[in-house]
Every structure is written in structure tokens, then in C-alpha cells.
Coordinates of C-alpha atoms and ligand atoms in Angstrom, one line a residue:
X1 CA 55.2 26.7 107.3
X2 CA 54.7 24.6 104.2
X3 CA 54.2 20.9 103.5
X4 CA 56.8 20.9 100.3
X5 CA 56.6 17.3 100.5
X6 CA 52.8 17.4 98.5
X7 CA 53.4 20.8 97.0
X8 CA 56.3 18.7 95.0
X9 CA 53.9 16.0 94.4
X10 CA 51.3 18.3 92.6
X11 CA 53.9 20.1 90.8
X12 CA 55.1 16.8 89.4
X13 CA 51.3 15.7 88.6
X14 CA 50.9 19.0 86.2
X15 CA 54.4 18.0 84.9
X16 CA 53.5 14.6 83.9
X17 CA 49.8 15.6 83.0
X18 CA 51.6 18.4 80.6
X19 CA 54.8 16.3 79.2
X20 CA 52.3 13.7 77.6
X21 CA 49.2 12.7 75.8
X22 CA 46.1 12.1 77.7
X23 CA 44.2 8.9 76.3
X24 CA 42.1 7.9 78.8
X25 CA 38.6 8.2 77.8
X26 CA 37.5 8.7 81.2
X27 CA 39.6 12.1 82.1
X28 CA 40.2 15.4 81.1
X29 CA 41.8 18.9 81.8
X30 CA 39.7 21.2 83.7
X31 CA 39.4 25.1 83.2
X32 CA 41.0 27.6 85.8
X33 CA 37.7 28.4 87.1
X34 CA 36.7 24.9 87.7
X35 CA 39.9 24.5 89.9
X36 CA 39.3 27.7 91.7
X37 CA 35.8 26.9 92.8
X38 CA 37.3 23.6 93.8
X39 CA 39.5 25.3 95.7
X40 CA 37.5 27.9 97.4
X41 CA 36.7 28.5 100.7
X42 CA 32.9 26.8 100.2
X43 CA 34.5 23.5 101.2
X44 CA 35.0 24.9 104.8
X45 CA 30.9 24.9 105.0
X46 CA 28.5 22.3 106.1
X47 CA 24.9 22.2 104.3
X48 CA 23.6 18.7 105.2
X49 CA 19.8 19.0 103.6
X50 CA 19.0 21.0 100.1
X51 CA 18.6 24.4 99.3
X52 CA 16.1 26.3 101.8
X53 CA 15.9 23.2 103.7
X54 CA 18.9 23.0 105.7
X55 CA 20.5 21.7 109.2
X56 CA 23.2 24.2 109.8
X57 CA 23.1 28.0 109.8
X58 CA 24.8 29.9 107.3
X59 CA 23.5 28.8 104.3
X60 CA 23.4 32.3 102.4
X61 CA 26.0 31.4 99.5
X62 CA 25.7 28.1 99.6
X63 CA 21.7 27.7 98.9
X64 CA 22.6 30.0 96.0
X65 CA 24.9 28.0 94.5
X66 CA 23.7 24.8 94.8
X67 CA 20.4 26.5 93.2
X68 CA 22.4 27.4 90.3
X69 CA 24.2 24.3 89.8
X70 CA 20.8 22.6 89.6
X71 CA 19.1 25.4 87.2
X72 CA 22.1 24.8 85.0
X73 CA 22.0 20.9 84.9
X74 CA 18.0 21.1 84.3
X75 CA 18.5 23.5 81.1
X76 CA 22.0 21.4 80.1
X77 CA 20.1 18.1 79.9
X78 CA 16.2 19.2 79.7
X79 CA 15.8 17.7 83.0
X80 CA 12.6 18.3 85.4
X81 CA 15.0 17.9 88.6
X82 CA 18.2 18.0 89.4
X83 CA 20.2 16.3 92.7
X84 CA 23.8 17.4 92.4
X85 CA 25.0 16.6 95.3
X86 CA 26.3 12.6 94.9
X87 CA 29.9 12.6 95.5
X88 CA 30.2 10.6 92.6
X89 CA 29.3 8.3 89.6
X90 CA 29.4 5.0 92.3
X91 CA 27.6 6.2 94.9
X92 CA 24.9 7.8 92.2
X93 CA 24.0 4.8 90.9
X94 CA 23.6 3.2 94.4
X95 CA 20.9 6.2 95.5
X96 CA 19.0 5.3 92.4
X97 CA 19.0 1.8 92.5
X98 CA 18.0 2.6 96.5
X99 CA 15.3 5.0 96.1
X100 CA 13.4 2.7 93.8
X101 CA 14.4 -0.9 94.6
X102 CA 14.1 -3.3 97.6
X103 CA 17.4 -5.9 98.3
X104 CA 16.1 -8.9 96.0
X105 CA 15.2 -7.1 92.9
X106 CA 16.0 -7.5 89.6
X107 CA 17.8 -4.6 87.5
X108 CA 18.8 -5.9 83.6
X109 CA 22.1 -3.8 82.8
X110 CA 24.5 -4.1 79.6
X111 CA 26.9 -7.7 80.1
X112 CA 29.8 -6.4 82.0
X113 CA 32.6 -7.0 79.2
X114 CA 30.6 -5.8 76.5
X115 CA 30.4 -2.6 77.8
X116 CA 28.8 -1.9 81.1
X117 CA 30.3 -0.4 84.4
X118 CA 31.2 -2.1 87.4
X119 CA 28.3 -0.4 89.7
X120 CA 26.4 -2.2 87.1
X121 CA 26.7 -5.3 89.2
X122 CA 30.1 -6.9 88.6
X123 CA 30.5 -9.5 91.5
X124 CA 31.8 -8.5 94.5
X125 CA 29.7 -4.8 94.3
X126 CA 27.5 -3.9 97.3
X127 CA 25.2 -3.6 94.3
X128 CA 25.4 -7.1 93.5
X129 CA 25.3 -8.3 96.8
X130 CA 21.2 -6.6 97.3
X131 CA 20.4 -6.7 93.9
X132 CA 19.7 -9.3 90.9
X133 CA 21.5 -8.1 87.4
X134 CA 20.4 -9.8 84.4
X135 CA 22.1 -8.6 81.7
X136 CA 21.6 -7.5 77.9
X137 CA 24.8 -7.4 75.2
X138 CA 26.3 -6.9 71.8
X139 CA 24.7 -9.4 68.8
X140 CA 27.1 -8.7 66.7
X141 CA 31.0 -7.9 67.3
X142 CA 31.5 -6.5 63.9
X143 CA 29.1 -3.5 64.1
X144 CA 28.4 -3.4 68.2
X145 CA 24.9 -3.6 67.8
X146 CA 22.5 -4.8 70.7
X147 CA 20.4 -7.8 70.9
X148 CA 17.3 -6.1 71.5
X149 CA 15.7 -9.0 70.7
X150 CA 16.8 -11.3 73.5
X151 CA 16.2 -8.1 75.5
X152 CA 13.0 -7.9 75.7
X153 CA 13.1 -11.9 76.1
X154 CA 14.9 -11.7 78.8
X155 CA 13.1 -8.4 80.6
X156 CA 9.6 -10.3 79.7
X157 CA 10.7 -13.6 81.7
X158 CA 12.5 -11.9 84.7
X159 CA 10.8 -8.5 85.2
X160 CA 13.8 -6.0 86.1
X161 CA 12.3 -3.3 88.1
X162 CA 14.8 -0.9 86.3
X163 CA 16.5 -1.4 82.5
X164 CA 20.4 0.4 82.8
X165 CA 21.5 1.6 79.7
X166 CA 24.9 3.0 79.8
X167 CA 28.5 1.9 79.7
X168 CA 32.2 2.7 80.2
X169 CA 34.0 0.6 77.2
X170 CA 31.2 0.6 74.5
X171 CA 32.0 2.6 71.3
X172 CA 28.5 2.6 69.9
X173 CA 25.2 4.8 69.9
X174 CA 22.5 2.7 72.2
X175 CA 19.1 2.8 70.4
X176 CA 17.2 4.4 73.1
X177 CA 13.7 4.3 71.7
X178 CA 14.0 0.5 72.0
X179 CA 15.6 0.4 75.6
X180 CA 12.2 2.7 76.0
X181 CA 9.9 0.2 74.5
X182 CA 11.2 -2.6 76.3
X183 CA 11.0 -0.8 79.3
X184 CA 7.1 -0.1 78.7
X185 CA 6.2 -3.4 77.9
X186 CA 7.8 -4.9 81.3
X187 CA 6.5 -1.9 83.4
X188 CA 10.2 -0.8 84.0
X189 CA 11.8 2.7 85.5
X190 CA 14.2 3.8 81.8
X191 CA 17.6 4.5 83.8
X192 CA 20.3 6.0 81.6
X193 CA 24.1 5.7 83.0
X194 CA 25.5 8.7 80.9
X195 CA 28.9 8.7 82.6
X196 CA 31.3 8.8 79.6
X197 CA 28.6 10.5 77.4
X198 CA 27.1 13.3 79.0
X199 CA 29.1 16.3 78.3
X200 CA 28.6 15.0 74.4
X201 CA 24.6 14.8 75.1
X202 CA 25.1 18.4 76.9
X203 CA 27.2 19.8 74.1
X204 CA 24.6 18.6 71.4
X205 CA 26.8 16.2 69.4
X206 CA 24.7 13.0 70.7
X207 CA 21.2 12.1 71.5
X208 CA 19.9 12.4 74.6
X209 CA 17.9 9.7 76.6
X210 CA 15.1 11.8 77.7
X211 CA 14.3 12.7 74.2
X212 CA 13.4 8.9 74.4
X213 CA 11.2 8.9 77.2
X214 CA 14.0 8.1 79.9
X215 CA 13.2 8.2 83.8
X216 CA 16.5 9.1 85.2
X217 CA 19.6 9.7 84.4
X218 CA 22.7 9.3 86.3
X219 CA 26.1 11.1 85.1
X220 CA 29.8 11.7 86.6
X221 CA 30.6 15.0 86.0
X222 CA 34.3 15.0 85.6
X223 CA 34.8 12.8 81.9
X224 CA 33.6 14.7 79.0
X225 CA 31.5 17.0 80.9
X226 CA 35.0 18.2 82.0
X227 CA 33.8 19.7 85.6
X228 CA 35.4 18.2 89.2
X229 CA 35.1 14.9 89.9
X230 CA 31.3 14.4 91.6
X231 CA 27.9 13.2 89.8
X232 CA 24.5 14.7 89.5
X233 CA 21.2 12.5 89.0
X234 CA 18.6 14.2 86.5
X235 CA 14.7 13.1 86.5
X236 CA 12.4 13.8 83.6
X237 CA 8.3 13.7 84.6
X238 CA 6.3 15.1 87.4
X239 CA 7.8 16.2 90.5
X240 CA 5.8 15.3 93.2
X241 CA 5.1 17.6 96.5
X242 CA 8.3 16.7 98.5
X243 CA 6.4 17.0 102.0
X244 CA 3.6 14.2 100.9
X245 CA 4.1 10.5 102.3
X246 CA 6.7 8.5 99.2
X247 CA 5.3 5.4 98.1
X248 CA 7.2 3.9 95.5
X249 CA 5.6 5.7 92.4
X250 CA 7.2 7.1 89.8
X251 CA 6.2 10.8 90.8
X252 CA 7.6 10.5 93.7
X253 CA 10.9 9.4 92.1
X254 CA 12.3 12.8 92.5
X255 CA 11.8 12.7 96.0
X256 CA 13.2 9.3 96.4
X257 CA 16.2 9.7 95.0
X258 CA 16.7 13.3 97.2
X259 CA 15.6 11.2 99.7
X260 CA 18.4 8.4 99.4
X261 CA 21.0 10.5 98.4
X262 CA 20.5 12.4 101.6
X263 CA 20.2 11.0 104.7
X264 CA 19.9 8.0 103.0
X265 CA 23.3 7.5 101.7
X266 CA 25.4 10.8 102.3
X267 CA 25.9 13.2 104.9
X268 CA 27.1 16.9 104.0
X269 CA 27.4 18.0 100.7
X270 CA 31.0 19.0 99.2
X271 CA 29.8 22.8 98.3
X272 CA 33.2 23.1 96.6
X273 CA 32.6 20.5 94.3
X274 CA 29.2 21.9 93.8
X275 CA 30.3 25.3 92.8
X276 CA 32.9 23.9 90.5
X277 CA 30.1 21.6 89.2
X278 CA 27.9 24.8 88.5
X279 CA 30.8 26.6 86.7
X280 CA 31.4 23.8 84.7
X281 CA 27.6 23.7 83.5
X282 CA 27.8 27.6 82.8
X283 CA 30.7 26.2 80.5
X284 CA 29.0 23.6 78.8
X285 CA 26.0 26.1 77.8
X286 CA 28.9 28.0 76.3
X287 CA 28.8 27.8 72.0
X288 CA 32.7 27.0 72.2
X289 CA 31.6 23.9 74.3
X290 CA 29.4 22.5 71.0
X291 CA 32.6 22.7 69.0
X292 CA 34.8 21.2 71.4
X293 CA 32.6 18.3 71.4
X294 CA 32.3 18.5 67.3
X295 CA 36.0 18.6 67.6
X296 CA 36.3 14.8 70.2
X297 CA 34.0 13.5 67.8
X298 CA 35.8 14.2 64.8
X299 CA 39.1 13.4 66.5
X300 CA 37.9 9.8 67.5
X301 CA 36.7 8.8 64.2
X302 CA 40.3 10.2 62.3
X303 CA 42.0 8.8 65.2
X304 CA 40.3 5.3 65.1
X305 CA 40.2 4.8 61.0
X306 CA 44.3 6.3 61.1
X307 CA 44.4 3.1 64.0
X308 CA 42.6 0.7 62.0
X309 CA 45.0 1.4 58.9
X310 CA 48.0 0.8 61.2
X311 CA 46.2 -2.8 61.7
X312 CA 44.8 -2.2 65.1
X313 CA 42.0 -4.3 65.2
X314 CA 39.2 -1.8 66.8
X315 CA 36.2 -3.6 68.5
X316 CA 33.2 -2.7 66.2
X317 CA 35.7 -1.8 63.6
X318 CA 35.4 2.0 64.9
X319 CA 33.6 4.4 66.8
X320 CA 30.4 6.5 67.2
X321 CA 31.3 8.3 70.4
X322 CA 34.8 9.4 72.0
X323 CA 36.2 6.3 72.8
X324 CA 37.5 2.7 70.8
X325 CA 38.3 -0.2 72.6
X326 CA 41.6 -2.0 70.7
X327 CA 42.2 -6.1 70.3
X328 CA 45.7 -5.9 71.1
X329 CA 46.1 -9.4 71.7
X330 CA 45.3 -9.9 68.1
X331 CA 46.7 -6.9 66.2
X332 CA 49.9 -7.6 67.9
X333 CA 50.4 -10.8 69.9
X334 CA 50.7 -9.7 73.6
X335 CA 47.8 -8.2 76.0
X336 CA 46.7 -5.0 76.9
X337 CA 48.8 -5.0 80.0
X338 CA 52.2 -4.6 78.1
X339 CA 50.5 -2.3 75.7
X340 CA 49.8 0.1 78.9
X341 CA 53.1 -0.1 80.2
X342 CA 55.0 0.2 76.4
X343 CA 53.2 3.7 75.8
X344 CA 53.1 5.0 79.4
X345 CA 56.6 4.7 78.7
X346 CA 56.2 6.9 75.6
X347 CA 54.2 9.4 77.4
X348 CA 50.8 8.0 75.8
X349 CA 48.4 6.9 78.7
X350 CA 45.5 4.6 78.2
X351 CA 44.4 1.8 80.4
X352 CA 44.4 -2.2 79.5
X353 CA 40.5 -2.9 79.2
X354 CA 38.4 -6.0 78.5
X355 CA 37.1 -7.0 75.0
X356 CA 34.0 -8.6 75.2
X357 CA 33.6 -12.3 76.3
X358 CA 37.2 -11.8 76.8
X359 CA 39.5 -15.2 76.7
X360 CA 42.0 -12.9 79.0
X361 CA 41.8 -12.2 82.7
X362 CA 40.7 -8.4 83.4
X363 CA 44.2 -8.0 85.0
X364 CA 45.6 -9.3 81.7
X365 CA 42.9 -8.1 79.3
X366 CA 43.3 -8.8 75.9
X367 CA 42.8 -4.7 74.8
X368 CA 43.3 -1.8 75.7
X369 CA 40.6 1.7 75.8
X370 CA 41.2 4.9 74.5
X371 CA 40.0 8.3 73.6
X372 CA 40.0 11.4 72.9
X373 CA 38.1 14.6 75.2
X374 CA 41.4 15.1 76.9
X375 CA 43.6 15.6 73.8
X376 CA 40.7 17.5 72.6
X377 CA 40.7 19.6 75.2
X378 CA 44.6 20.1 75.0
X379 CA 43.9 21.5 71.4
X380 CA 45.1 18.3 68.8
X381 CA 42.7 18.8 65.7
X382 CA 42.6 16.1 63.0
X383 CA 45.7 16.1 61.6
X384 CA 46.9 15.1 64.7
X385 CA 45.4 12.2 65.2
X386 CA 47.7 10.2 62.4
X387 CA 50.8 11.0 64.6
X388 CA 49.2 9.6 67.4
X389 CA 48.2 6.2 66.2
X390 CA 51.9 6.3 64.4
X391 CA 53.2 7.0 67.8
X392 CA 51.1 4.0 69.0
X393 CA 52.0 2.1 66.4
X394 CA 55.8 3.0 66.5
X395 CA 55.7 2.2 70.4
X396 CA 54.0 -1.1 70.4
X397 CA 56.2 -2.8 67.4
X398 CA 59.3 -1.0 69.0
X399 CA 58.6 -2.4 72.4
X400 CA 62.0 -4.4 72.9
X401 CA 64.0 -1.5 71.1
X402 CA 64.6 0.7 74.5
X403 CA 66.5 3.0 71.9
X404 CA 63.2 3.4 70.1
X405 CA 61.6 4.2 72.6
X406 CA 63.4 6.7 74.4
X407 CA 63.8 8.7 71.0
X408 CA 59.9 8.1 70.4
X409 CA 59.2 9.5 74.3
X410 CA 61.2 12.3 73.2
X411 CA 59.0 13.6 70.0
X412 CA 56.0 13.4 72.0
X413 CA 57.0 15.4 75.4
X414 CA 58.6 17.7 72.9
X415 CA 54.8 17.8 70.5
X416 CA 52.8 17.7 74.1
X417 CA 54.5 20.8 75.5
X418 CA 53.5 22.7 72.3
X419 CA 49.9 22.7 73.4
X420 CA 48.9 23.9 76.7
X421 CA 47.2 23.2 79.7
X422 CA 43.2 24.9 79.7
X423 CA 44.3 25.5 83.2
X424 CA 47.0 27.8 82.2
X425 CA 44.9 30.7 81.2
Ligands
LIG501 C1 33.0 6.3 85.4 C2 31.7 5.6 85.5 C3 31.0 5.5 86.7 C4 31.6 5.7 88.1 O1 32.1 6.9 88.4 P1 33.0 7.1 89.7 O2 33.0 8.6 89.8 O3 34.4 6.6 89.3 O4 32.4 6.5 90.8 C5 29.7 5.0 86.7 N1 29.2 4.6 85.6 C6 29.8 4.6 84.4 C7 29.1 4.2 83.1 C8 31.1 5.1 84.3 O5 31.7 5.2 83.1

């Protein structure tokens, strides 16, 4: 017996993953081996503690790979320690904020529409229910850069326990070495939020946080790190004897964090996500990973200066990383919404997105965020890139022209199908 009824679903996911182009900056195609371990038999297991120190019997495989997913996330990201088992970048951010803060405190994270995620305290978060944001943002629109100056202002007059860097719609480099100066002077724990970055920081292509003297970092480990969807938290420093008392010290923030992630916040660990995790950090050591991310690089900055000359006006006027954020509101005179829905009729998926101190409701946001590790990891070099934004632009001027459209929808399923899935081989 078969349920056909989700075996059609999944079949018509790859269809419609494989009949377009993937511009969410947030997703990507996973290997055939990533998939397997997802789907192995390790999620029939229970293995509620850490490696060696379990509550259930059986642990023979499982210890071993959740050992090797941690070695290989310590060597990826020159980390001391390793906790790989948060189900995901949400609840990651929670353990941290929970192993080191008490309901009350203050945590100073990047102004939500600037840049910064929603677990960094948007209303209405269990985050920002215990916890006090104060927030840090861009100075200047044109060029993205922070105001490190009010920064350390504000950090001076409210004393955050712990300084967030990290984002989800923020094309620019952060300058790490003053987040970590900041953070000295005020006595905070340096938190990094690498979710969108990390697989760029593993791959070499951008800096990493701990070269700066960052605490902690938190990651997802499904954007460009292209593993399953889960999160890891990596600690730099001392690891403290895990049996000793934990008073809040910053040895001791190892143990913390296992601490919170499990009992504290968790129960059992997914060991399937966990094995995928650890194939997909085998991966990213792999020399074919550093060009990959070479290659998103390249492809954002051809894709967003081939945008740009279409008229799109980019926020920051362009891109360091993977992603650009586009004013659609004033490059073409409706909001990101319609922009969504004109190319998802294409077969060009992005998602509407806030540009900062947005005049538009985040349901109606004036822009629209886009990027490029998943057409990266379909195989679109360069010269790619201009038929995309063309595409884009073809779409978006087209929009009332259903003609237009159909015969635009038609040149890219026929262009997407040339290049296939990783997950194929
Ligand atoms: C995606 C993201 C998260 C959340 O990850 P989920 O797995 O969706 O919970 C957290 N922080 C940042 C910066 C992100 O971009």
C-alpha cells in the first residue's frame, strides 16, 4: 500500500523546483547524499543527551555521527565547540540568548528593516516578549554602511548583555572588528547570526567572525551551507569542564548553551538531520565547495550590476555577498508583492522583502530579495546572469501583457530544464 496522494505532491515539488529558477537567497538544492542521510533509517532512533552521555540504549552509530558532524563543523568554521543539534536557525538563537541571558535583559541587534532577522526581536517574538532589543542600523543607504558610531553610543548608555551581528536582507560585509570593539568596551558576549553567510565563511570566500574575536556563532545549515534544514551553534574560547557547577561566565558558555539546547529547550535530537548535517560539512571541506562559493559571488555581483543597468534600483547600489534587496516601488511603480507574483508566474521565484525604514507595509513591502546559491548550485555561470535580470526585467514591464508572459514562462522552463538538479547524480 501506498499513500499516492503525497508521492504526487513530492513529485510535483521536484517538478516545479526543476522547471524554474531558484532566487530565493535563503534556499538551495541539496546533494543526493544529503537527501539519503535525511532519509535514513537514523531518524527511527532516540539519543536525548550528547555523544557518550546519553538516556537511551543504542547509541553505537549515533554517538559516531553526531561526533563527526561536530569534528567537521569545528574544522569548517575554526570553532572550539560545536552543538549541532538545534532543530533550527529560530530555536538556535533562542538557546543562546537562554544560556546567557535572564528575561529583562538587553540584547542590541541590527534595526529590523535594515537587515536583521525576525528572532532578532521583531514584536510579537517569544524573544521579544523576555528580552530588551536595542537596535543598531545602516548610516548611509547609498553604500550600506553601519553607524558604528551611534553603536557604541547606544551599547555605552544601555549595556546589552549580548551585541547580534547578522542579518537576512543586508547585502553588505559587517565590519566585525568594530562590532568586537564595541563589544569590549561594554563588557558584551560578540554573537554572530551567520545564517545566510555561513556556507560563504565555510567555503573561504568571506570573513569569518571569530577571526574577530567573536564568542558564538549561530548558523542554519540549509541556505548557502546547502545541508538539510537544522542549525548548529559554534563557540570560540575555553571550554570549560562540563560536570563543574555553570555560573554565567563566559567559559562556561559552552556548557550553557549545551545546556539550554538540551533539556533546556529540546528533547531528542533528529539523528537524521544530523547525519545529513555531517555529510554536508564533509562537502563543504571539499575544494569544489570554494569554487562554488567563488562562483555565487561572482554571479551576484554580474547579476546585480546586469539589474542595476536594467534600472532596478538595488539597495546599496549592489552587493558584497549573495544576495541584493531591489526598490521595486521605485524602479517600477508598484510593490514587491506584484513583483512576487508577476515572476512566480514566469517561473522566477523570489520573495517581496522590506527596504529599510520602509514607507510600505511588510505584507506590501516596497522590494523584493533575491540571490543567487541556488542558481549557482544549478550550474548558471556569468553569462547567465544578463538573461536573468532580462527575464526580470521583461516580466515586470510585461506584467499586464498575459501573452508576454506566457511566451517569457516558456523560455525559462525550456533554459531551466537545460541544467540539472545536484540531486540527480
Ligand atoms: C533564516 C534565518 C534564521 C532562522 O532560521 P529558521 O531555520 O528559519 O528558523 C535566523 N537568523 C537569520 C539571520 C536567518 O537568515
Amino acid at each position: 500500500m501506498t499513500d499516492k496522494v503525497v508521492a504526487e505532491l513530492i513529485t510535483a515539488e521536484e517538478k516545479r523546483q526543476r522547471n524554474g529558477l531558484e532566487l530565493i537567497p535563503s534556499e538551495n538544492y541539496v546533494s543526493k547524499q544529503v537527501l539519503n542521510a535525511l532519509g535514513s533509517v537514523f531518524t527511527n532512533k532516540y539519543s536525548e543527551g550528547y555523544p557518550g552521555k546519553r538516556y537511551y540504549g543504542g547509541q553505537i552509530n549515533t554517538d559516531k555521527v553526531e561526533q563527526l558532524a561536530i569534528e567537521r563543523a569545528k574544522a569548517l568554521f575554526k570553532a572550539d565547540h560545536a552543538n549541532v543539534q538545534p532543530h533550527s536557525g529560530a530555536p538556535a538563537n533562542e538557546a543562546v540568548y537562554h544560556a546567557w541571558m535572564e528575561p529583562g535583559d538587553t540584547i542590541m541587534g541590527m534595526e529590523l528593516s535594515h537587515g536583521g532577522h525576525l528572532t532578532h526581536g521583531r514584536p510579537g517574538t517569544i524573544s521579544a516578549k523576555l528580552f530588551n532589543f536595542v537596535r543598531y542600523g545602516i548610516k548611509d543607504l547609498e553604500t550600506g554602511e553601519i553607524d558604528y558610531n551611534l553603536m557604541r553610543e547606544i551599547a555605552l548608555k544601555t549595556k546589552p548583555k549580548i551585541i547580534l551581528a547578522g542579518f537576512s536582507s543586508y547585502p553588505r560585509e559587517l565590519d566585525y572588528a568594530k562590532f568586537a570593539d564595541i563589544g569590549r568596551e561594554v563588557g558584551a558576549v560578540l554573537m554572530a547570526d551567520m545564517a545566510h553567510i555561513a556556507g560563504l565563511i565555510a567555503g573561504g570566500v568571506l570573513a569569518n567572525p571569530f577571526d574577530y574575536g567573536f564568542n558564538v556563532i549561530t548558523t542554519t545549515t540549509h541556505k548557502t551551507l546547502r545541508g538539510p534544514r537544522g542549525a548548529m551553534i559554534l563557540t570560540k574560547g575555553t571550554v570549560s569542564n562540563p560536570l563543574k557547577t555553570v555560573d554565567k561566565t563566559i567559559e562556561n558558555l559552552p556548557t550553557l548553551i549545551d545546556r539550554t539546547v538540551f533539556p533546556g529547550l529540546q528533547g531528542g535530537p533528529h539523528m537524521h538531520t544530523i547525519a545529513a548535517k555531517a555529510v554536508a560539512f564533509w562537502e563543504a571541506a571539499q575544494p569544489s565547495y570554494h569554487n562554488y562559493c567563488l562562483q555565487v559571488l561572482a554571479n551576484a555581483q554580474t547579476l546585480s550590476q546586469a539589474l542595476m543597468n536594467k534600472g532596478f534600483k538595488l539597495i546599496t547600489n549592489g552587493t558584497d555577498n549573495h544576495m541584493m534587496v531591489a526598490d521595486i516601488q521605485t524602479s517600477f511603480g508598484f510593490d514587491g508583492s506584484v513583483a512576487e507574483q508577476v515572476l512566480d508566474r514566469v517561473g522566477l521565484t523570489l520573495n517581496k522583502n522590506v527596504i529599510p525604514d520602509d514607507p510600505l507595509p511588510p505584507y506590501k513591502p516596497s522590494g523584493v530579495r533575491l540571490g543567487t546559491p541556488a542558481i549557482t548550485t544549478r550550474g548558471l555561470k556569468e553569462e547567465h546572469m544578463f538573461l536573468v535580470a532580462d527575464w526580470m526585467h521583461q516580466a515586470l514591464i510585461k506584467k499586464n501583457d498575459p501573452k508576454a508572459l506566457d511566451k517569457l514562462a516558456k523560455d525559462i522552463l525550456h533554459f531551466a530544464n537545460s541544467f540539472p538538479l545536484p540531486s540527480d547524480n
